[in-house]
């Protein structure tokens, strides 16, 4: 089945655009304000679609309160920390940390979802992490932002938790709940800080801040749907599509060219991605 990988890569693509747009905003707006408006836009779109088209029309009540609560916390953590990370790092540097997510997802899926992961997939994912370190070591040696890297790492852990929970909620009908609970929690958690730290946006900046909500909503839905068509072990390697995406966006929007270490590390990562996916496919 190719549906799961295609949905996942489309979702990663929207997240890449979201992070590029966030980097454009991060120097002028506090994280709380940007994330508050992102989630407020999500809520508004959800109820606009339900009221106008009756979609998604399923009830918002759920029997999986704990899973939705943990997912909401992990999504908010990922959003806040990545917003801060891209303020201090290039997109490529931030995504170097993100490329450890497939390995984290395999670990979480094995522990909490009891999904059997082939030994070869573990080894190749470890090779992917090695590729990340090849690219990352010079950055750390040159005195790169420790705060930026720390935020990117925390955001990656939170993202891996979210991806694992998505698989755990695969039996939940519809997608309304998958948008509603994290959006509501995000608004409530960041609202007080937003009004304390408010920075008045221009018309163009308003459009950018609201666009973040649209991109986040689309990415959230695509990722949730992807993990209804494949296991974390099957889909995790495809998250490495973020490598060429981050390099391209860095070049287009910010004029940043990747160093040779990024390209070498990227080749290792892509090879590990392909081989890990093959190992999982053979298992099934």
PDB file of C-alpha atoms in Angstrom:
ATOM      1  CA  UNK A   1       0.000   0.000   0.000  1.00  0.00           C
ATOM      2  CA  UNK A   2       1.437   3.350  -1.051  1.00  0.00           C
ATOM      3  CA  UNK A   3      -1.389   5.452   0.386  1.00  0.00           C
ATOM      4  CA  UNK A   4       0.173   5.698   3.840  1.00  0.00           C
ATOM      5  CA  UNK A   5       3.620   6.840   2.629  1.00  0.00           C
ATOM      6  CA  UNK A   6       2.078   9.354   0.201  1.00  0.00           C
ATOM      7  CA  UNK A   7      -0.130  10.858   2.914  1.00  0.00           C
ATOM      8  CA  UNK A   8       2.818  10.998   5.293  1.00  0.00           C
ATOM      9  CA  UNK A   9       5.087  12.743   2.779  1.00  0.00           C
ATOM     10  CA  UNK A  10       2.345  15.246   1.924  1.00  0.00           C
ATOM     11  CA  UNK A  11       1.927  15.992   5.631  1.00  0.00           C
ATOM     12  CA  UNK A  12       5.683  16.428   6.068  1.00  0.00           C
ATOM     13  CA  UNK A  13       5.620  18.801   3.098  1.00  0.00           C
ATOM     14  CA  UNK A  14       3.001  20.990   4.759  1.00  0.00           C
ATOM     15  CA  UNK A  15       4.978  20.930   8.005  1.00  0.00           C
ATOM     16  CA  UNK A  16       8.029  22.097   6.049  1.00  0.00           C
ATOM     17  CA  UNK A  17       6.083  25.068   4.667  1.00  0.00           C
ATOM     18  CA  UNK A  18       4.746  25.717   8.176  1.00  0.00           C
ATOM     19  CA  UNK A  19       8.268  25.816   9.621  1.00  0.00           C
ATOM     20  CA  UNK A  20       9.524  28.101   6.834  1.00  0.00           C
ATOM     21  CA  UNK A  21       6.633  30.483   7.448  1.00  0.00           C
ATOM     22  CA  UNK A  22       7.266  30.291  11.201  1.00  0.00           C
ATOM     23  CA  UNK A  23      10.932  31.167  10.693  1.00  0.00           C
ATOM     24  CA  UNK A  24       9.850  34.297   8.811  1.00  0.00           C
ATOM     25  CA  UNK A  25       7.696  35.261  11.805  1.00  0.00           C
ATOM     26  CA  UNK A  26       9.857  34.051  14.690  1.00  0.00           C
ATOM     27  CA  UNK A  27      12.050  37.125  14.914  1.00  0.00           C
ATOM     28  CA  UNK A  28       9.078  39.437  15.455  1.00  0.00           C
ATOM     29  CA  UNK A  29       6.420  37.467  17.324  1.00  0.00           C
ATOM     30  CA  UNK A  30       6.605  35.473  20.581  1.00  0.00           C
ATOM     31  CA  UNK A  31       6.009  31.748  20.341  1.00  0.00           C
ATOM     32  CA  UNK A  32       2.855  31.908  22.493  1.00  0.00           C
ATOM     33  CA  UNK A  33       1.163  34.404  20.162  1.00  0.00           C
ATOM     34  CA  UNK A  34       2.042  32.488  16.991  1.00  0.00           C
ATOM     35  CA  UNK A  35       0.896  29.149  18.428  1.00  0.00           C
ATOM     36  CA  UNK A  36      -2.277  30.674  19.916  1.00  0.00           C
ATOM     37  CA  UNK A  37      -3.310  32.109  16.542  1.00  0.00           C
ATOM     38  CA  UNK A  38      -2.384  28.829  14.840  1.00  0.00           C
ATOM     39  CA  UNK A  39      -4.729  26.828  17.074  1.00  0.00           C
ATOM     40  CA  UNK A  40      -7.457  29.491  17.086  1.00  0.00           C
ATOM     41  CA  UNK A  41      -7.447  29.338  13.276  1.00  0.00           C
ATOM     42  CA  UNK A  42      -7.741  25.555  13.437  1.00  0.00           C
ATOM     43  CA  UNK A  43     -10.779  25.763  15.716  1.00  0.00           C
ATOM     44  CA  UNK A  44     -12.428  28.409  13.552  1.00  0.00           C
ATOM     45  CA  UNK A  45     -11.892  26.336  10.390  1.00  0.00           C
ATOM     46  CA  UNK A  46     -13.183  23.180  12.054  1.00  0.00           C
ATOM     47  CA  UNK A  47     -16.470  24.776  13.136  1.00  0.00           C
ATOM     48  CA  UNK A  48     -16.809  26.689   9.851  1.00  0.00           C
ATOM     49  CA  UNK A  49     -16.572  23.436   7.895  1.00  0.00           C
ATOM     50  CA  UNK A  50     -18.956  21.647  10.257  1.00  0.00           C
ATOM     51  CA  UNK A  51     -21.481  24.479  10.137  1.00  0.00           C
ATOM     52  CA  UNK A  52     -21.287  25.038   6.372  1.00  0.00           C
ATOM     53  CA  UNK A  53     -20.751  21.578   4.920  1.00  0.00           C
ATOM     54  CA  UNK A  54     -21.484  19.288   7.860  1.00  0.00           C
ATOM     55  CA  UNK A  55     -17.934  17.890   7.645  1.00  0.00           C
ATOM     56  CA  UNK A  56     -16.377  16.500   9.716  1.00  0.00           C
ATOM     57  CA  UNK A  57     -19.737  15.686  11.235  1.00  0.00           C
ATOM     58  CA  UNK A  58     -18.942  13.012  13.817  1.00  0.00           C
ATOM     59  CA  UNK A  59     -19.521  13.797  17.530  1.00  0.00           C
ATOM     60  CA  UNK A  60     -16.536  15.339  19.292  1.00  0.00           C
ATOM     61  CA  UNK A  61     -16.956  13.268  22.466  1.00  0.00           C
ATOM     62  CA  UNK A  62     -14.417  10.449  22.808  1.00  0.00           C
ATOM     63  CA  UNK A  63     -13.750   7.345  24.853  1.00  0.00           C
ATOM     64  CA  UNK A  64      -9.990   7.865  24.541  1.00  0.00           C
ATOM     65  CA  UNK A  65      -9.627  10.916  26.758  1.00  0.00           C
ATOM     66  CA  UNK A  66      -6.135  10.099  28.004  1.00  0.00           C
ATOM     67  CA  UNK A  67      -4.739   9.461  24.546  1.00  0.00           C
ATOM     68  CA  UNK A  68      -6.206  12.698  23.208  1.00  0.00           C
ATOM     69  CA  UNK A  69      -4.888  14.613  26.220  1.00  0.00           C
ATOM     70  CA  UNK A  70      -1.375  13.229  25.755  1.00  0.00           C
ATOM     71  CA  UNK A  71      -1.556  13.921  22.021  1.00  0.00           C
ATOM     72  CA  UNK A  72      -2.643  17.517  22.661  1.00  0.00           C
ATOM     73  CA  UNK A  73       0.277  18.074  25.048  1.00  0.00           C
ATOM     74  CA  UNK A  74       2.781  16.516  22.645  1.00  0.00           C
ATOM     75  CA  UNK A  75       1.513  18.587  19.696  1.00  0.00           C
ATOM     76  CA  UNK A  76       1.663  21.826  21.662  1.00  0.00           C
ATOM     77  CA  UNK A  77       5.172  20.981  22.883  1.00  0.00           C
ATOM     78  CA  UNK A  78       6.323  20.205  19.339  1.00  0.00           C
ATOM     79  CA  UNK A  79       4.792  23.408  17.976  1.00  0.00           C
ATOM     80  CA  UNK A  80       6.304  25.688  20.608  1.00  0.00           C
ATOM     81  CA  UNK A  81       9.770  24.163  20.596  1.00  0.00           C
ATOM     82  CA  UNK A  82      10.115  24.016  16.819  1.00  0.00           C
ATOM     83  CA  UNK A  83       8.963  27.623  16.547  1.00  0.00           C
ATOM     84  CA  UNK A  84      11.754  28.599  18.940  1.00  0.00           C
ATOM     85  CA  UNK A  85      14.269  26.285  17.247  1.00  0.00           C
ATOM     86  CA  UNK A  86      13.864  27.820  13.779  1.00  0.00           C
ATOM     87  CA  UNK A  87      14.384  31.273  15.288  1.00  0.00           C
ATOM     88  CA  UNK A  88      17.997  30.305  16.073  1.00  0.00           C
ATOM     89  CA  UNK A  89      18.748  27.625  13.462  1.00  0.00           C
ATOM     90  CA  UNK A  90      18.519  27.275   9.713  1.00  0.00           C
ATOM     91  CA  UNK A  91      15.726  24.953   8.592  1.00  0.00           C
ATOM     92  CA  UNK A  92      18.298  22.366   7.524  1.00  0.00           C
ATOM     93  CA  UNK A  93      19.965  22.410  10.952  1.00  0.00           C
ATOM     94  CA  UNK A  94      16.632  22.096  12.750  1.00  0.00           C
ATOM     95  CA  UNK A  95      15.637  19.207  10.525  1.00  0.00           C
ATOM     96  CA  UNK A  96      18.932  17.450  11.179  1.00  0.00           C
ATOM     97  CA  UNK A  97      17.641  16.924  14.700  1.00  0.00           C
ATOM     98  CA  UNK A  98      14.196  16.025  13.379  1.00  0.00           C
ATOM     99  CA  UNK A  99      15.709  13.146  11.406  1.00  0.00           C
ATOM    100  CA  UNK A 100      16.109  11.204  14.638  1.00  0.00           C
ATOM    101  CA  UNK A 101      12.278  10.995  14.821  1.00  0.00           C
ATOM    102  CA  UNK A 102      11.964   7.714  12.860  1.00  0.00           C
ATOM    103  CA  UNK A 103      14.276   5.954  15.312  1.00  0.00           C
ATOM    104  CA  UNK A 104      12.356   7.378  18.283  1.00  0.00           C
ATOM    105  CA  UNK A 105       9.077   6.304  16.665  1.00  0.00           C
ATOM    106  CA  UNK A 106      10.309   2.744  16.215  1.00  0.00           C
ATOM    107  CA  UNK A 107      11.276   2.623  19.896  1.00  0.00           C
ATOM    108  CA  UNK A 108       7.919   4.000  21.059  1.00  0.00           C
ATOM    109  CA  UNK A 109       5.947   1.717  18.727  1.00  0.00           C
ATOM    110  CA  UNK A 110       7.830  -1.302  20.008  1.00  0.00           C
ATOM    111  CA  UNK A 111       7.360  -0.374  23.675  1.00  0.00           C
ATOM    112  CA  UNK A 112       3.808   0.987  23.772  1.00  0.00           C
ATOM    113  CA  UNK A 113       2.093  -0.503  20.711  1.00  0.00           C
ATOM    114  CA  UNK A 114       3.906  -3.866  20.958  1.00  0.00           C
ATOM    115  CA  UNK A 115       4.654  -3.747  17.233  1.00  0.00           C
ATOM    116  CA  UNK A 116       7.447  -6.077  16.193  1.00  0.00           C
ATOM    117  CA  UNK A 117      10.240  -4.271  14.396  1.00  0.00           C
ATOM    118  CA  UNK A 118      12.791  -6.310  12.402  1.00  0.00           C
ATOM    119  CA  UNK A 119      16.361  -6.176  13.663  1.00  0.00           C
ATOM    120  CA  UNK A 120      17.511  -4.877  10.286  1.00  0.00           C
ATOM    121  CA  UNK A 121      15.143  -1.910  10.598  1.00  0.00           C
ATOM    122  CA  UNK A 122      16.690  -1.070  13.973  1.00  0.00           C
ATOM    123  CA  UNK A 123      20.178  -1.244  12.504  1.00  0.00           C
ATOM    124  CA  UNK A 124      19.351   0.897   9.492  1.00  0.00           C
ATOM    125  CA  UNK A 125      17.568   3.458  11.645  1.00  0.00           C
ATOM    126  CA  UNK A 126      20.688   3.603  13.784  1.00  0.00           C
ATOM    127  CA  UNK A 127      22.619   4.237  10.586  1.00  0.00           C
ATOM    128  CA  UNK A 128      20.228   7.081   9.834  1.00  0.00           C
ATOM    129  CA  UNK A 129      21.000   8.634  13.209  1.00  0.00           C
ATOM    130  CA  UNK A 130      24.692   8.248  12.358  1.00  0.00           C
ATOM    131  CA  UNK A 131      24.079  10.225   9.180  1.00  0.00           C
ATOM    132  CA  UNK A 132      22.472  12.949  11.256  1.00  0.00           C
ATOM    133  CA  UNK A 133      25.527  13.085  13.506  1.00  0.00           C
ATOM    134  CA  UNK A 134      27.867  13.353  10.501  1.00  0.00           C
ATOM    135  CA  UNK A 135      26.011  16.491   9.463  1.00  0.00           C
ATOM    136  CA  UNK A 136      25.477  17.846  12.963  1.00  0.00           C
ATOM    137  CA  UNK A 137      28.916  17.458  14.567  1.00  0.00           C
ATOM    138  CA  UNK A 138      30.559  20.383  12.714  1.00  0.00           C
ATOM    139  CA  UNK A 139      27.651  22.646  13.657  1.00  0.00           C
ATOM    140  CA  UNK A 140      28.112  21.901  17.343  1.00  0.00           C
ATOM    141  CA  UNK A 141      31.866  22.276  17.047  1.00  0.00           C
ATOM    142  CA  UNK A 142      31.434  25.716  15.485  1.00  0.00           C
ATOM    143  CA  UNK A 143      29.386  26.920  18.439  1.00  0.00           C
ATOM    144  CA  UNK A 144      25.879  26.510  17.025  1.00  0.00           C
ATOM    145  CA  UNK A 145      22.951  27.612  19.171  1.00  0.00           C
ATOM    146  CA  UNK A 146      22.574  25.099  21.988  1.00  0.00           C
ATOM    147  CA  UNK A 147      19.123  26.497  22.784  1.00  0.00           C
ATOM    148  CA  UNK A 148      18.066  26.004  19.183  1.00  0.00           C
ATOM    149  CA  UNK A 149      19.352  22.434  19.051  1.00  0.00           C
ATOM    150  CA  UNK A 150      17.835  21.602  22.454  1.00  0.00           C
ATOM    151  CA  UNK A 151      14.428  22.918  21.367  1.00  0.00           C
ATOM    152  CA  UNK A 152      14.630  20.979  18.106  1.00  0.00           C
ATOM    153  CA  UNK A 153      15.452  17.785  20.037  1.00  0.00           C
ATOM    154  CA  UNK A 154      12.581  18.269  22.492  1.00  0.00           C
ATOM    155  CA  UNK A 155      10.237  19.018  19.604  1.00  0.00           C
ATOM    156  CA  UNK A 156      11.359  15.852  17.846  1.00  0.00           C
ATOM    157  CA  UNK A 157      10.630  13.733  20.914  1.00  0.00           C
ATOM    158  CA  UNK A 158       7.179  15.320  21.176  1.00  0.00           C
ATOM    159  CA  UNK A 159       6.586  14.703  17.461  1.00  0.00           C
ATOM    160  CA  UNK A 160       7.527  11.025  17.822  1.00  0.00           C
ATOM    161  CA  UNK A 161       5.091  10.691  20.727  1.00  0.00           C
ATOM    162  CA  UNK A 162       2.366  12.293  18.611  1.00  0.00           C
ATOM    163  CA  UNK A 163       3.028   9.950  15.688  1.00  0.00           C
ATOM    164  CA  UNK A 164       2.843   6.913  17.974  1.00  0.00           C
ATOM    165  CA  UNK A 165      -0.446   8.090  19.496  1.00  0.00           C
ATOM    166  CA  UNK A 166      -1.875   8.654  16.010  1.00  0.00           C
ATOM    167  CA  UNK A 167      -1.421   4.957  15.399  1.00  0.00           C
ATOM    168  CA  UNK A 168      -3.026   4.156  18.754  1.00  0.00           C
ATOM    169  CA  UNK A 169      -6.073   6.218  17.733  1.00  0.00           C
ATOM    170  CA  UNK A 170      -6.447   4.571  14.323  1.00  0.00           C
ATOM    171  CA  UNK A 171      -9.781   3.090  15.402  1.00  0.00           C
ATOM    172  CA  UNK A 172     -11.235   6.510  16.212  1.00  0.00           C
ATOM    173  CA  UNK A 173     -13.829   7.294  13.505  1.00  0.00           C
ATOM    174  CA  UNK A 174     -13.539  10.578  11.605  1.00  0.00           C
ATOM    175  CA  UNK A 175     -10.932  13.306  11.983  1.00  0.00           C
ATOM    176  CA  UNK A 176     -12.826  16.013  13.880  1.00  0.00           C
ATOM    177  CA  UNK A 177     -11.535  14.921  17.274  1.00  0.00           C
ATOM    178  CA  UNK A 178      -7.961  14.806  15.971  1.00  0.00           C
ATOM    179  CA  UNK A 179      -8.171  18.529  15.210  1.00  0.00           C
ATOM    180  CA  UNK A 180     -10.497  19.694  18.002  1.00  0.00           C
ATOM    181  CA  UNK A 181      -8.693  18.516  21.153  1.00  0.00           C
ATOM    182  CA  UNK A 182      -5.146  19.727  20.374  1.00  0.00           C
ATOM    183  CA  UNK A 183      -6.504  23.012  18.987  1.00  0.00           C
ATOM    184  CA  UNK A 184      -8.656  23.645  22.060  1.00  0.00           C
ATOM    185  CA  UNK A 185      -5.816  22.784  24.430  1.00  0.00           C
ATOM    186  CA  UNK A 186      -3.414  24.990  22.475  1.00  0.00           C
ATOM    187  CA  UNK A 187      -5.749  27.988  22.693  1.00  0.00           C
ATOM    188  CA  UNK A 188      -6.352  27.541  26.417  1.00  0.00           C
ATOM    189  CA  UNK A 189      -2.693  26.927  27.290  1.00  0.00           C
ATOM    190  CA  UNK A 190      -1.185  29.792  25.292  1.00  0.00           C
ATOM    191  CA  UNK A 191      -4.031  32.330  25.603  1.00  0.00           C
ATOM    192  CA  UNK A 192      -2.912  34.047  28.840  1.00  0.00           C
ATOM    193  CA  UNK A 193       0.689  34.421  27.621  1.00  0.00           C
ATOM    194  CA  UNK A 194      -0.499  35.697  24.252  1.00  0.00           C
ATOM    195  CA  UNK A 195      -2.356  38.660  25.711  1.00  0.00           C
ATOM    196  CA  UNK A 196       0.550  39.510  28.007  1.00  0.00           C
ATOM    197  CA  UNK A 197       3.118  39.428  25.193  1.00  0.00           C
ATOM    198  CA  UNK A 198       0.942  40.597  22.278  1.00  0.00           C
ATOM    199  CA  UNK A 199       2.728  42.202  19.305  1.00  0.00           C
ATOM    200  CA  UNK A 200       0.440  43.930  16.795  1.00  0.00           C
ATOM    201  CA  UNK A 201       0.839  42.341  13.326  1.00  0.00           C
ATOM    202  CA  UNK A 202       0.622  44.155  10.008  1.00  0.00           C
ATOM    203  CA  UNK A 203      -1.914  42.994   7.404  1.00  0.00           C
ATOM    204  CA  UNK A 204       0.677  40.761   5.725  1.00  0.00           C
ATOM    205  CA  UNK A 205       1.786  39.344   9.071  1.00  0.00           C
ATOM    206  CA  UNK A 206      -1.831  38.607  10.015  1.00  0.00           C
ATOM    207  CA  UNK A 207      -2.106  36.577   6.805  1.00  0.00           C
ATOM    208  CA  UNK A 208       1.111  34.697   7.634  1.00  0.00           C
ATOM    209  CA  UNK A 209       0.015  33.949  11.195  1.00  0.00           C
ATOM    210  CA  UNK A 210      -3.369  32.651  10.043  1.00  0.00           C
ATOM    211  CA  UNK A 211      -1.749  30.661   7.230  1.00  0.00           C
ATOM    212  CA  UNK A 212       0.147  28.764   9.926  1.00  0.00           C
ATOM    213  CA  UNK A 213      -3.188  27.478  11.212  1.00  0.00           C
ATOM    214  CA  UNK A 214      -4.240  26.252   7.771  1.00  0.00           C
ATOM    215  CA  UNK A 215      -0.898  24.527   7.164  1.00  0.00           C
ATOM    216  CA  UNK A 216      -0.873  22.965  10.637  1.00  0.00           C
ATOM    217  CA  UNK A 217      -4.436  21.702  10.192  1.00  0.00           C
ATOM    218  CA  UNK A 218      -3.714  20.151   6.814  1.00  0.00           C
ATOM    219  CA  UNK A 219      -0.514  18.516   8.074  1.00  0.00           C
ATOM    220  CA  UNK A 220      -2.230  17.173  11.202  1.00  0.00           C
ATOM    221  CA  UNK A 221      -5.023  15.563   9.173  1.00  0.00           C
ATOM    222  CA  UNK A 222      -2.662  14.048   6.598  1.00  0.00           C
ATOM    223  CA  UNK A 223      -0.399  12.517   9.253  1.00  0.00           C
ATOM    224  CA  UNK A 224      -3.349  11.111  11.182  1.00  0.00           C
ATOM    225  CA  UNK A 225      -4.736   9.535   7.994  1.00  0.00           C
ATOM    226  CA  UNK A 226      -1.303   8.183   7.032  1.00  0.00           C
ATOM    227  CA  UNK A 227      -1.052   6.175  10.236  1.00  0.00           C
ATOM    228  CA  UNK A 228      -4.411   4.589   9.549  1.00  0.00           C
ATOM    229  CA  UNK A 229      -2.842   3.009   6.478  1.00  0.00           C
ATOM    230  CA  UNK A 230       0.484   1.879   7.913  1.00  0.00           C
ATOM    231  CA  UNK A 231       2.418   1.155  11.078  1.00  0.00           C
ATOM    232  CA  UNK A 232       5.007   3.566  12.547  1.00  0.00           C
ATOM    233  CA  UNK A 233       7.714   1.050  11.631  1.00  0.00           C
ATOM    234  CA  UNK A 234       6.478   0.989   8.017  1.00  0.00           C
ATOM    235  CA  UNK A 235       6.072   4.754   7.635  1.00  0.00           C
ATOM    236  CA  UNK A 236       8.792   6.230   9.856  1.00  0.00           C
ATOM    237  CA  UNK A 237      11.581   6.028   7.237  1.00  0.00           C
ATOM    238  CA  UNK A 238       9.577   8.206   4.827  1.00  0.00           C
ATOM    239  CA  UNK A 239       9.896  11.100   7.263  1.00  0.00           C
ATOM    240  CA  UNK A 240      13.378  11.584   5.802  1.00  0.00           C
ATOM    241  CA  UNK A 241      11.677  13.340   2.866  1.00  0.00           C
ATOM    242  CA  UNK A 242      12.101  16.374   5.115  1.00  0.00           C
ATOM    243  CA  UNK A 243      15.828  16.401   4.243  1.00  0.00           C
ATOM    244  CA  UNK A 244      15.616  17.600   0.619  1.00  0.00           C
ATOM    245  CA  UNK A 245      12.579  19.679   1.537  1.00  0.00           C
ATOM    246  CA  UNK A 246      14.382  21.619   4.287  1.00  0.00           C
ATOM    247  CA  UNK A 247      17.424  22.230   2.077  1.00  0.00           C
ATOM    248  CA  UNK A 248      15.192  23.487  -0.753  1.00  0.00           C
ATOM    249  CA  UNK A 249      13.150  25.794   1.479  1.00  0.00           C
ATOM    250  CA  UNK A 250      16.315  27.109   3.137  1.00  0.00           C
ATOM    251  CA  UNK A 251      17.699  27.992  -0.280  1.00  0.00           C
ATOM    252  CA  UNK A 252      14.493  29.519  -1.661  1.00  0.00           C
ATOM    253  CA  UNK A 253      13.397  31.599   1.333  1.00  0.00           C
ATOM    254  CA  UNK A 254      16.599  32.357   3.225  1.00  0.00           C
ATOM    255  CA  UNK A 255      19.446  31.919   0.747  1.00  0.00           C
ATOM    256  CA  UNK A 256      21.179  29.272   2.871  1.00  0.00           C
ATOM    257  CA  UNK A 257      23.273  26.662   1.072  1.00  0.00           C
ATOM    258  CA  UNK A 258      23.928  23.295   2.724  1.00  0.00           C
ATOM    259  CA  UNK A 259      27.513  22.415   3.622  1.00  0.00           C
ATOM    260  CA  UNK A 260      29.221  19.302   2.328  1.00  0.00           C
ATOM    261  CA  UNK A 261      28.684  17.600   5.697  1.00  0.00           C
ATOM    262  CA  UNK A 262      24.906  18.050   5.316  1.00  0.00           C
ATOM    263  CA  UNK A 263      24.981  16.470   1.867  1.00  0.00           C
ATOM    264  CA  UNK A 264      27.105  13.519   3.018  1.00  0.00           C
ATOM    265  CA  UNK A 265      24.959  12.977   6.087  1.00  0.00           C
ATOM    266  CA  UNK A 266      21.868  13.262   3.910  1.00  0.00           C
ATOM    267  CA  UNK A 267      23.053  10.484   1.587  1.00  0.00           C
ATOM    268  CA  UNK A 268      23.571   8.217   4.610  1.00  0.00           C
ATOM    269  CA  UNK A 269      20.128   9.122   5.946  1.00  0.00           C
ATOM    270  CA  UNK A 270      18.328   8.455   2.650  1.00  0.00           C
ATOM    271  CA  UNK A 271      20.098   5.103   2.236  1.00  0.00           C
ATOM    272  CA  UNK A 272      19.109   4.136   5.787  1.00  0.00           C
ATOM    273  CA  UNK A 273      15.540   5.225   5.040  1.00  0.00           C
ATOM    274  CA  UNK A 274      15.246   3.016   1.967  1.00  0.00           C
ATOM    275  CA  UNK A 275      16.853  -0.019   3.559  1.00  0.00           C
ATOM    276  CA  UNK A 276      14.849   0.252   6.776  1.00  0.00           C
ATOM    277  CA  UNK A 277      11.614   0.426   4.780  1.00  0.00           C
ATOM    278  CA  UNK A 278      12.631  -2.649   2.793  1.00  0.00           C
ATOM    279  CA  UNK A 279      13.351  -4.553   6.017  1.00  0.00           C
ATOM    280  CA  UNK A 280       9.888  -3.762   7.377  1.00  0.00           C
ATOM    281  CA  UNK A 281       8.191  -4.648   4.097  1.00  0.00           C
ATOM    282  CA  UNK A 282       9.906  -8.017   3.952  1.00  0.00           C
ATOM    283  CA  UNK A 283       8.757  -8.728   7.500  1.00  0.00           C
ATOM    284  CA  UNK A 284       5.152  -8.272   6.434  1.00  0.00           C
TER     285      UNK A 284
END
